[in-house]
mmCIF file of C-alpha atoms in Angstrom:
data_model
loop_
_atom_site.group_PDB
_atom_site.id
_atom_site.type_symbol
_atom_site.label_atom_id
_atom_site.label_comp_id
_atom_site.label_asym_id
_atom_site.label_seq_id
_atom_site.Cartn_x
_atom_site.Cartn_y
_atom_site.Cartn_z
ATOM 1 C CA UNK A 1 118.144 84.068 96.408
ATOM 2 C CA UNK A 2 118.192 80.525 97.740
ATOM 3 C CA UNK A 3 116.838 77.831 95.487
ATOM 4 C CA UNK A 4 116.116 74.140 95.156
ATOM 5 C CA UNK A 5 119.036 71.799 94.647
ATOM 6 C CA UNK A 6 119.488 71.411 90.875
ATOM 7 C CA UNK A 7 120.141 68.199 88.999
ATOM 8 C CA UNK A 8 123.865 67.448 88.699
ATOM 9 C CA UNK A 9 123.804 68.033 84.955
ATOM 10 C CA UNK A 10 122.529 71.579 85.428
ATOM 11 C CA UNK A 11 125.332 72.813 87.685
ATOM 12 C CA UNK A 12 127.244 75.422 85.614
ATOM 13 C CA UNK A 13 130.989 74.986 85.154
ATOM 14 C CA UNK A 14 133.466 77.863 85.023
ATOM 15 C CA UNK A 15 136.314 76.176 83.171
ATOM 16 C CA UNK A 16 135.990 75.811 79.412
ATOM 17 C CA UNK A 17 138.214 75.789 76.342
ATOM 18 C CA UNK A 18 139.042 74.542 72.856
ATOM 19 C CA UNK A 19 140.796 71.322 71.873
ATOM 20 C CA UNK A 20 144.521 71.235 72.441
ATOM 21 C CA UNK A 21 146.372 72.189 69.277
ATOM 22 C CA UNK A 22 149.076 69.618 69.917
ATOM 23 C CA UNK A 23 146.839 66.555 70.296
ATOM 24 C CA UNK A 24 147.934 63.472 68.321
ATOM 25 C CA UNK A 25 146.051 62.746 65.111
ATOM 26 C CA UNK A 26 144.087 59.772 66.454
ATOM 27 C CA UNK A 27 142.293 57.823 63.743
ATOM 28 C CA UNK A 28 138.589 57.107 63.655
ATOM 29 C CA UNK A 29 139.387 53.417 64.213
ATOM 30 C CA UNK A 30 139.441 54.081 67.947
ATOM 31 C CA UNK A 31 136.038 53.791 69.649
ATOM 32 C CA UNK A 32 134.645 52.616 72.963
ATOM 33 C CA UNK A 33 133.853 49.150 71.596
ATOM 34 C CA UNK A 34 137.501 48.603 70.652
ATOM 35 C CA UNK A 35 138.695 49.736 74.079
ATOM 36 C CA UNK A 36 136.162 47.478 75.801
ATOM 37 C CA UNK A 37 137.428 44.505 73.805
ATOM 38 C CA UNK A 38 141.029 45.243 74.817
ATOM 39 C CA UNK A 39 140.029 45.561 78.447
ATOM 40 C CA UNK A 40 138.050 42.325 78.251
ATOM 41 C CA UNK A 41 141.202 40.469 77.210
ATOM 42 C CA UNK A 42 142.899 41.859 80.339
ATOM 43 C CA UNK A 43 140.119 40.677 82.634
ATOM 44 C CA UNK A 44 138.114 43.912 82.812
ATOM 45 C CA UNK A 45 134.432 43.844 81.882
ATOM 46 C CA UNK A 46 132.601 47.152 81.513
ATOM 47 C CA UNK A 47 128.922 46.877 82.413
ATOM 48 C CA UNK A 48 126.294 49.625 82.091
ATOM 49 C CA UNK A 49 126.985 53.365 82.232
ATOM 50 C CA UNK A 50 126.349 54.860 85.693
ATOM 51 C CA UNK A 51 127.392 58.445 84.982
ATOM 52 C CA UNK A 52 128.311 60.772 82.160
ATOM 53 C CA UNK A 53 130.156 64.050 81.744
ATOM 54 C CA UNK A 54 131.195 66.269 78.855
ATOM 55 C CA UNK A 55 134.309 64.233 78.095
ATOM 56 C CA UNK A 56 133.794 60.915 79.818
ATOM 57 C CA UNK A 57 131.479 58.114 80.837
ATOM 58 C CA UNK A 58 131.619 56.130 84.061
ATOM 59 C CA UNK A 59 130.832 52.418 83.921
ATOM 60 C CA UNK A 60 130.194 49.777 86.503
ATOM 61 C CA UNK A 61 133.021 47.306 85.918
ATOM 62 C CA UNK A 62 134.269 43.896 86.986
ATOM 63 C CA UNK A 63 137.831 42.658 87.160
ATOM 64 C CA UNK A 64 138.977 39.064 87.344
ATOM 65 C CA UNK A 65 142.693 38.374 86.869
ATOM 66 C CA UNK A 66 143.390 35.562 84.418
ATOM 67 C CA UNK A 67 145.278 33.664 87.110
ATOM 68 C CA UNK A 68 142.111 33.281 89.198
ATOM 69 C CA UNK A 69 139.947 30.258 88.579
ATOM 70 C CA UNK A 70 137.615 30.552 91.576
ATOM 71 C CA UNK A 71 135.153 32.823 89.746
ATOM 72 C CA UNK A 72 135.644 35.718 92.183
ATOM 73 C CA UNK A 73 135.619 39.183 90.657
ATOM 74 C CA UNK A 74 136.388 42.680 91.954
ATOM 75 C CA UNK A 75 133.670 45.296 91.560
ATOM 76 C CA UNK A 76 135.015 48.627 90.270
ATOM 77 C CA UNK A 77 134.026 51.854 88.555
ATOM 78 C CA UNK A 78 135.728 52.807 85.302
ATOM 79 C CA UNK A 79 135.938 56.413 84.134
ATOM 80 C CA UNK A 80 136.465 56.274 80.369
ATOM 81 C CA UNK A 81 137.782 59.609 79.051
ATOM 82 C CA UNK A 82 137.790 60.401 75.335
ATOM 83 C CA UNK A 83 140.621 62.921 74.886
ATOM 84 C CA UNK A 84 139.338 63.888 71.441
ATOM 85 C CA UNK A 85 136.428 65.585 73.187
ATOM 86 C CA UNK A 86 138.347 67.269 75.974
ATOM 87 C CA UNK A 87 138.874 71.000 76.286
ATOM 88 C CA UNK A 88 142.286 72.665 76.479
ATOM 89 C CA UNK A 89 141.749 73.267 80.189
ATOM 90 C CA UNK A 90 140.816 69.653 80.873
ATOM 91 C CA UNK A 91 143.767 68.325 78.864
ATOM 92 C CA UNK A 92 146.088 70.531 80.893
ATOM 93 C CA UNK A 93 144.561 69.550 84.230
ATOM 94 C CA UNK A 94 144.228 65.799 83.625
ATOM 95 C CA UNK A 95 147.856 64.971 84.584
ATOM 96 C CA UNK A 96 147.309 66.808 87.876
ATOM 97 C CA UNK A 97 144.249 64.663 88.577
ATOM 98 C CA UNK A 98 146.253 61.506 87.934
ATOM 99 C CA UNK A 99 149.095 62.577 90.237
ATOM 100 C CA UNK A 100 146.665 63.588 92.990
ATOM 101 C CA UNK A 101 144.642 60.374 92.828
ATOM 102 C CA UNK A 102 147.763 58.239 93.037
ATOM 103 C CA UNK A 103 149.250 60.334 95.861
ATOM 104 C CA UNK A 104 146.243 60.334 98.208
ATOM 105 C CA UNK A 105 145.199 57.363 100.319
ATOM 106 C CA UNK A 106 142.345 57.927 102.753
ATOM 107 C CA UNK A 107 139.212 55.963 103.738
ATOM 108 C CA UNK A 108 136.964 58.842 102.607
ATOM 109 C CA UNK A 109 138.702 59.546 99.283
ATOM 110 C CA UNK A 110 138.000 57.360 96.256
ATOM 111 C CA UNK A 111 140.996 55.117 95.550
ATOM 112 C CA UNK A 112 142.378 54.589 92.062
ATOM 113 C CA UNK A 113 143.515 51.053 91.318
ATOM 114 C CA UNK A 114 144.674 51.384 87.719
ATOM 115 C CA UNK A 115 145.086 53.993 84.966
ATOM 116 C CA UNK A 116 145.375 52.701 81.397
ATOM 117 C CA UNK A 117 145.633 54.517 78.070
ATOM 118 C CA UNK A 118 144.542 53.222 74.652
ATOM 119 C CA UNK A 119 144.793 55.651 71.734
ATOM 120 C CA UNK A 120 142.671 58.680 72.651
ATOM 121 C CA UNK A 121 141.034 56.890 75.603
ATOM 122 C CA UNK A 122 142.124 57.017 79.227
ATOM 123 C CA UNK A 123 140.624 54.385 81.541
ATOM 124 C CA UNK A 124 140.652 55.147 85.265
ATOM 125 C CA UNK A 125 139.606 52.204 87.455
ATOM 126 C CA UNK A 126 138.537 53.214 90.948
ATOM 127 C CA UNK A 127 136.345 52.303 93.912
ATOM 128 C CA UNK A 128 132.737 51.535 93.030
ATOM 129 C CA UNK A 129 130.299 53.460 95.229
ATOM 130 C CA UNK A 130 127.015 51.686 94.688
ATOM 131 C CA UNK A 131 124.682 54.259 96.244
ATOM 132 C CA UNK A 132 125.353 57.125 93.823
ATOM 133 C CA UNK A 133 126.239 60.708 94.706
ATOM 134 C CA UNK A 134 125.226 62.856 97.642
ATOM 135 C CA UNK A 135 123.069 65.180 95.532
ATOM 136 C CA UNK A 136 120.868 62.287 94.413
ATOM 137 C CA UNK A 137 120.712 60.992 97.972
ATOM 138 C CA UNK A 138 119.495 64.370 99.278
ATOM 139 C CA UNK A 139 116.979 64.849 96.461
ATOM 140 C CA UNK A 140 115.375 61.521 97.315
ATOM 141 C CA UNK A 141 114.857 62.664 100.930
ATOM 142 C CA UNK A 142 114.231 66.446 100.576
ATOM 143 C CA UNK A 143 116.907 67.076 103.225
ATOM 144 C CA UNK A 144 118.956 65.026 105.668
ATOM 145 C CA UNK A 145 118.557 64.766 109.412
ATOM 146 C CA UNK A 146 120.989 66.626 111.620
ATOM 147 C CA UNK A 147 122.444 63.311 112.779
ATOM 148 C CA UNK A 148 123.136 62.028 109.259
ATOM 149 C CA UNK A 149 124.362 65.462 108.136
ATOM 150 C CA UNK A 150 126.886 65.469 110.979
ATOM 151 C CA UNK A 151 128.019 61.939 110.096
ATOM 152 C CA UNK A 152 128.596 62.758 106.425
ATOM 153 C CA UNK A 153 130.137 66.156 107.080
ATOM 154 C CA UNK A 154 132.525 64.730 109.683
ATOM 155 C CA UNK A 155 133.737 62.161 107.141
ATOM 156 C CA UNK A 156 134.124 64.866 104.501
ATOM 157 C CA UNK A 157 136.120 67.079 106.881
ATOM 158 C CA UNK A 158 138.392 64.141 107.698
ATOM 159 C CA UNK A 159 139.084 63.673 103.977
ATOM 160 C CA UNK A 160 139.763 67.379 103.366
ATOM 161 C CA UNK A 161 141.907 67.719 106.497
ATOM 162 C CA UNK A 162 144.046 64.812 105.275
ATOM 163 C CA UNK A 163 144.179 66.235 101.734
ATOM 164 C CA UNK A 164 145.189 69.748 102.851
ATOM 165 C CA UNK A 165 147.746 68.282 105.240
ATOM 166 C CA UNK A 166 149.243 66.283 102.364
ATOM 167 C CA UNK A 167 149.613 69.486 100.336
ATOM 168 C CA UNK A 168 146.676 69.122 97.936
ATOM 169 C CA UNK A 169 143.475 71.082 97.409
ATOM 170 C CA UNK A 170 140.380 69.951 95.499
ATOM 171 C CA UNK A 171 138.851 73.176 94.087
ATOM 172 C CA UNK A 172 135.584 71.492 93.044
ATOM 173 C CA UNK A 173 133.990 70.156 96.223
ATOM 174 C CA UNK A 174 130.262 69.717 95.634
ATOM 175 C CA UNK A 175 127.528 67.210 96.400
ATOM 176 C CA UNK A 176 127.910 65.598 92.960
ATOM 177 C CA UNK A 177 131.561 64.810 93.782
ATOM 178 C CA UNK A 178 130.737 63.048 97.036
ATOM 179 C CA UNK A 179 129.815 59.389 96.538
ATOM 180 C CA UNK A 180 128.088 56.947 98.885
ATOM 181 C CA UNK A 181 129.601 53.512 99.476
ATOM 182 C CA UNK A 182 126.547 52.806 101.629
ATOM 183 C CA UNK A 183 123.927 55.023 103.347
ATOM 184 C CA UNK A 184 126.374 55.842 106.149
ATOM 185 C CA UNK A 185 129.721 56.123 104.345
ATOM 186 C CA UNK A 186 130.898 58.718 101.823
ATOM 187 C CA UNK A 187 133.984 59.245 99.639
ATOM 188 C CA UNK A 188 135.257 62.382 97.913
ATOM 189 C CA UNK A 189 135.963 61.979 94.191
ATOM 190 C CA UNK A 190 136.727 63.833 90.919
ATOM 191 C CA UNK A 191 140.072 65.587 91.343
ATOM 192 C CA UNK A 192 140.009 67.165 87.868
ATOM 193 C CA UNK A 193 140.773 70.636 89.267
ATOM 194 C CA UNK A 194 143.028 69.507 92.123
ATOM 195 C CA UNK A 195 146.466 71.025 92.553
ATOM 196 C CA UNK A 196 149.373 70.810 94.908
ATOM 197 C CA UNK A 197 149.598 73.632 97.402
ATOM 198 C CA UNK A 198 151.550 74.559 100.482
ATOM 199 C CA UNK A 199 150.619 73.359 103.934
ATOM 200 C CA UNK A 200 150.390 76.910 105.327
ATOM 201 C CA UNK A 201 147.193 78.410 106.683
ATOM 202 C CA UNK A 202 144.380 80.044 104.757
ATOM 203 C CA UNK A 203 144.715 83.677 103.837
ATOM 204 C CA UNK A 204 145.884 85.945 101.095
ATOM 205 C CA UNK A 205 147.569 88.999 102.571
ATOM 206 C CA UNK A 206 151.029 89.796 101.345
ATOM 207 C CA UNK A 207 150.812 87.714 98.160
ATOM 208 C CA UNK A 208 150.810 88.567 94.504
ATOM 209 C CA UNK A 209 149.809 86.157 91.758
ATOM 210 C CA UNK A 210 152.353 85.206 89.113
ATOM 211 C CA UNK A 211 151.541 84.281 85.549
ATOM 212 C CA UNK A 212 151.903 80.552 86.183
ATOM 213 C CA UNK A 213 148.960 80.499 88.557
ATOM 214 C CA UNK A 214 151.027 80.473 91.758
ATOM 215 C CA UNK A 215 152.047 83.336 94.000
ATOM 216 C CA UNK A 216 154.978 84.896 95.744
ATOM 217 C CA UNK A 217 155.373 86.906 98.898
ATOM 218 C CA UNK A 218 155.063 90.651 98.607
ATOM 219 C CA UNK A 219 157.534 93.247 99.842
ATOM 220 C CA UNK A 220 156.154 92.741 103.340
ATOM 221 C CA UNK A 221 157.646 89.264 103.391
ATOM 222 C CA UNK A 222 154.359 87.767 104.596
ATOM 223 C CA UNK A 223 153.767 84.296 103.160
ATOM 224 C CA UNK A 224 150.387 82.713 103.825
ATOM 225 C CA UNK A 225 150.274 80.044 101.124
ATOM 226 C CA UNK A 226 150.220 79.897 97.346
ATOM 227 C CA UNK A 227 147.465 81.708 95.514
ATOM 228 C CA UNK A 228 145.870 80.380 92.354
ATOM 229 C CA UNK A 229 144.829 82.329 89.273
ATOM 230 C CA UNK A 230 143.071 79.417 87.531
ATOM 231 C CA UNK A 231 139.354 79.916 87.976
ATOM 232 C CA UNK A 232 137.570 76.587 87.903
ATOM 233 C CA UNK A 233 134.875 74.599 89.635
ATOM 234 C CA UNK A 234 131.099 74.882 89.876
ATOM 235 C CA UNK A 235 129.540 78.324 90.264
ATOM 236 C CA UNK A 236 126.995 77.182 92.852
ATOM 237 C CA UNK A 237 129.801 76.204 95.244
ATOM 238 C CA UNK A 238 132.380 78.838 94.308
ATOM 239 C CA UNK A 239 133.739 81.429 96.736
ATOM 240 C CA UNK A 240 133.178 85.144 95.949
ATOM 241 C CA UNK A 241 136.870 85.924 95.490
ATOM 242 C CA UNK A 242 137.049 83.275 92.746
ATOM 243 C CA UNK A 243 133.924 84.566 90.995
ATOM 244 C CA UNK A 244 135.409 88.075 91.090
ATOM 245 C CA UNK A 245 138.590 86.932 89.352
ATOM 246 C CA UNK A 246 140.829 87.690 92.337
ATOM 247 C CA UNK A 247 143.873 85.391 92.823
ATOM 248 C CA UNK A 248 142.747 83.101 95.605
ATOM 249 C CA UNK A 249 143.886 80.676 98.269
ATOM 250 C CA UNK A 250 142.658 77.281 96.965
ATOM 251 C CA UNK A 251 142.326 75.873 100.462
ATOM 252 C CA UNK A 252 140.076 78.757 101.483
ATOM 253 C CA UNK A 253 138.050 78.080 98.335
ATOM 254 C CA UNK A 254 137.616 74.465 99.491
ATOM 255 C CA UNK A 255 136.340 75.718 102.839
ATOM 256 C CA UNK A 256 133.685 77.928 101.211
ATOM 257 C CA UNK A 257 132.531 74.950 99.136
ATOM 258 C CA UNK A 258 132.272 72.851 102.293
ATOM 259 C CA UNK A 259 129.963 75.502 103.754
ATOM 260 C CA UNK A 260 127.709 75.178 100.698
ATOM 261 C CA UNK A 261 127.652 71.396 101.067
ATOM 262 C CA UNK A 262 126.691 71.660 104.745
ATOM 263 C CA UNK A 263 123.931 74.154 103.912
ATOM 264 C CA UNK A 264 122.507 71.743 101.300
ATOM 265 C CA UNK A 265 122.768 68.750 103.657
ATOM 266 C CA UNK A 266 120.621 70.308 106.367
ATOM 267 C CA UNK A 267 118.206 72.355 104.214
ATOM 268 C CA UNK A 268 117.937 70.500 100.887
ATOM 269 C CA UNK A 269 118.382 73.878 99.163
ATOM 270 C CA UNK A 270 121.148 75.821 97.452
ATOM 271 C CA UNK A 271 122.299 78.858 99.465
ATOM 272 C CA UNK A 272 122.484 81.065 96.353
ATOM 273 C CA UNK A 273 120.877 81.262 92.932
ATOM 274 C CA UNK A 274 123.812 80.804 90.569
ATOM 275 C CA UNK A 275 121.971 81.899 87.402
ATOM 276 C CA UNK A 276 123.167 85.505 87.811
ATOM 277 C CA UNK A 277 126.839 85.643 88.826
ATOM 278 C CA UNK A 278 126.865 89.357 89.677
ATOM 279 C CA UNK A 279 123.816 88.943 91.924
ATOM 280 C CA UNK A 280 125.351 85.829 93.476
ATOM 281 C CA UNK A 281 128.535 87.720 94.385
ATOM 282 C CA UNK A 282 126.513 90.544 95.903
ATOM 283 C CA UNK A 283 124.490 88.169 98.068
ATOM 284 C CA UNK A 284 127.599 86.200 99.072
ATOM 285 C CA UNK A 285 129.350 89.352 100.248
ATOM 286 C CA UNK A 286 126.306 90.384 102.297
ATOM 287 C CA UNK A 287 125.623 86.837 103.582
ATOM 288 C CA UNK A 288 122.112 86.949 102.185
ATOM 289 C CA UNK A 289 120.901 83.369 102.249
ATOM 290 C CA UNK A 290 117.737 82.097 103.854
ATOM 291 C CA UNK A 291 116.765 78.861 105.547
ATOM 292 C CA UNK A 292 113.519 76.961 104.821
ATOM 293 C CA UNK A 293 110.565 78.098 106.913
ATOM 294 C CA UNK A 294 109.790 74.518 107.950
ATOM 295 C CA UNK A 295 113.330 73.785 109.156
ATOM 296 C CA UNK A 296 114.101 74.102 112.845
ATOM 297 C CA UNK A 297 117.652 75.453 112.881
ATOM 298 C CA UNK A 298 120.321 74.437 115.329
ATOM 299 C CA UNK A 299 122.214 77.659 116.226
ATOM 300 C CA UNK A 300 125.494 75.712 116.240
ATOM 301 C CA UNK A 301 124.973 74.621 112.610
ATOM 302 C CA UNK A 302 124.144 78.171 111.532
ATOM 303 C CA UNK A 303 127.261 79.479 113.273
ATOM 304 C CA UNK A 304 129.409 76.888 111.480
ATOM 305 C CA UNK A 305 127.872 77.655 108.086
ATOM 306 C CA UNK A 306 128.454 81.378 108.678
ATOM 307 C CA UNK A 307 132.124 80.725 109.457
ATOM 308 C CA UNK A 308 132.570 78.666 106.300
ATOM 309 C CA UNK A 309 130.610 80.935 103.945
ATOM 310 C CA UNK A 310 132.555 83.957 105.191
ATOM 311 C CA UNK A 311 133.373 86.424 102.374
ATOM 312 C CA UNK A 312 136.418 87.717 104.276
ATOM 313 C CA UNK A 313 139.061 85.064 103.535
ATOM 314 C CA UNK A 314 141.097 86.045 106.603
ATOM 315 C CA UNK A 315 138.116 85.194 108.836
ATOM 316 C CA UNK A 316 136.936 82.051 107.024
ATOM 317 C CA UNK A 317 137.295 78.868 109.076
ATOM 318 C CA UNK A 318 140.183 76.520 108.301
ATOM 319 C CA UNK A 319 139.699 72.771 108.111
ATOM 320 C CA UNK A 320 141.454 72.332 111.458
ATOM 321 C CA UNK A 321 139.051 74.755 113.129
ATOM 322 C CA UNK A 322 136.049 72.996 111.608
ATOM 323 C CA UNK A 323 137.329 69.565 112.702
ATOM 324 C CA UNK A 324 137.231 70.821 116.306
ATOM 325 C CA UNK A 325 133.906 72.644 116.067
ATOM 326 C CA UNK A 326 131.484 71.693 118.907
ATOM 327 C CA UNK A 327 128.707 70.689 116.476
ATOM 328 C CA UNK A 328 130.957 68.297 114.583
ATOM 329 C CA UNK A 329 132.265 66.780 117.817
ATOM 330 C CA UNK A 330 128.759 66.418 119.250
#
């Protein structure tokens, strides 16, 4: 059933794994304090922690090049990853995240300014978004107005349309991965599960997954885009075909996740209860989600959500179709 929006730390993750067998034998002499001292000598000052994950911490940071003597500093965020704590899956996916972040340049995607490595630590310096993530923003307000929901969702669609057009998919779009620069401006972040993909349309007919997580055309010769066999992301925002273990179109997966984000924006609730995966899949396939009794629905929003949270991948809306939807253009 539908439920209240959970805290970001409670959102279950699908991907998991053991430490990589081939990791270097880093000594215990490496710690965060040592890395901070090295960064300080290079003009980077890490302030207080503003976020934390299983393998990393995010700090508010300041950067002042040594050549500057006017006292001006650049405000940044620093994601400090300890590779000794990472899972096999994360270690494998981290290079993809780096490539994606450096390849994408869009006003509504967090920009990376520098990536530095010290022993087991990887330091990723990026845009600082001072107003936190979208989940926190919604929780503080119960739900967002239709006007603000449209503003944020339009910006998010612009980012995803650019990303898909550039040949990348995110695979973990959720409210926790959408940051606010200010109360009217959002940026998509955390490309841990991102991968390169073709620029063809959504769909899956005529494709068979290969062992490397990509796909090839079947004997019919129909090619509708690469499928993925790596199942990752957050269960609450994950499409039914992914939860079922079916090789999937990663762009179509992004579109389902966008439908979940829109639902949460306008209702302040999760569309499905993710505590029971089998029950979640059943309700997804039957489109069994309910809106709050005290919310006055706009039929155009409901129609858009239905097109995004469509269990039939061949009927699910593409990002181009959503960008031209009457509600988003209103």
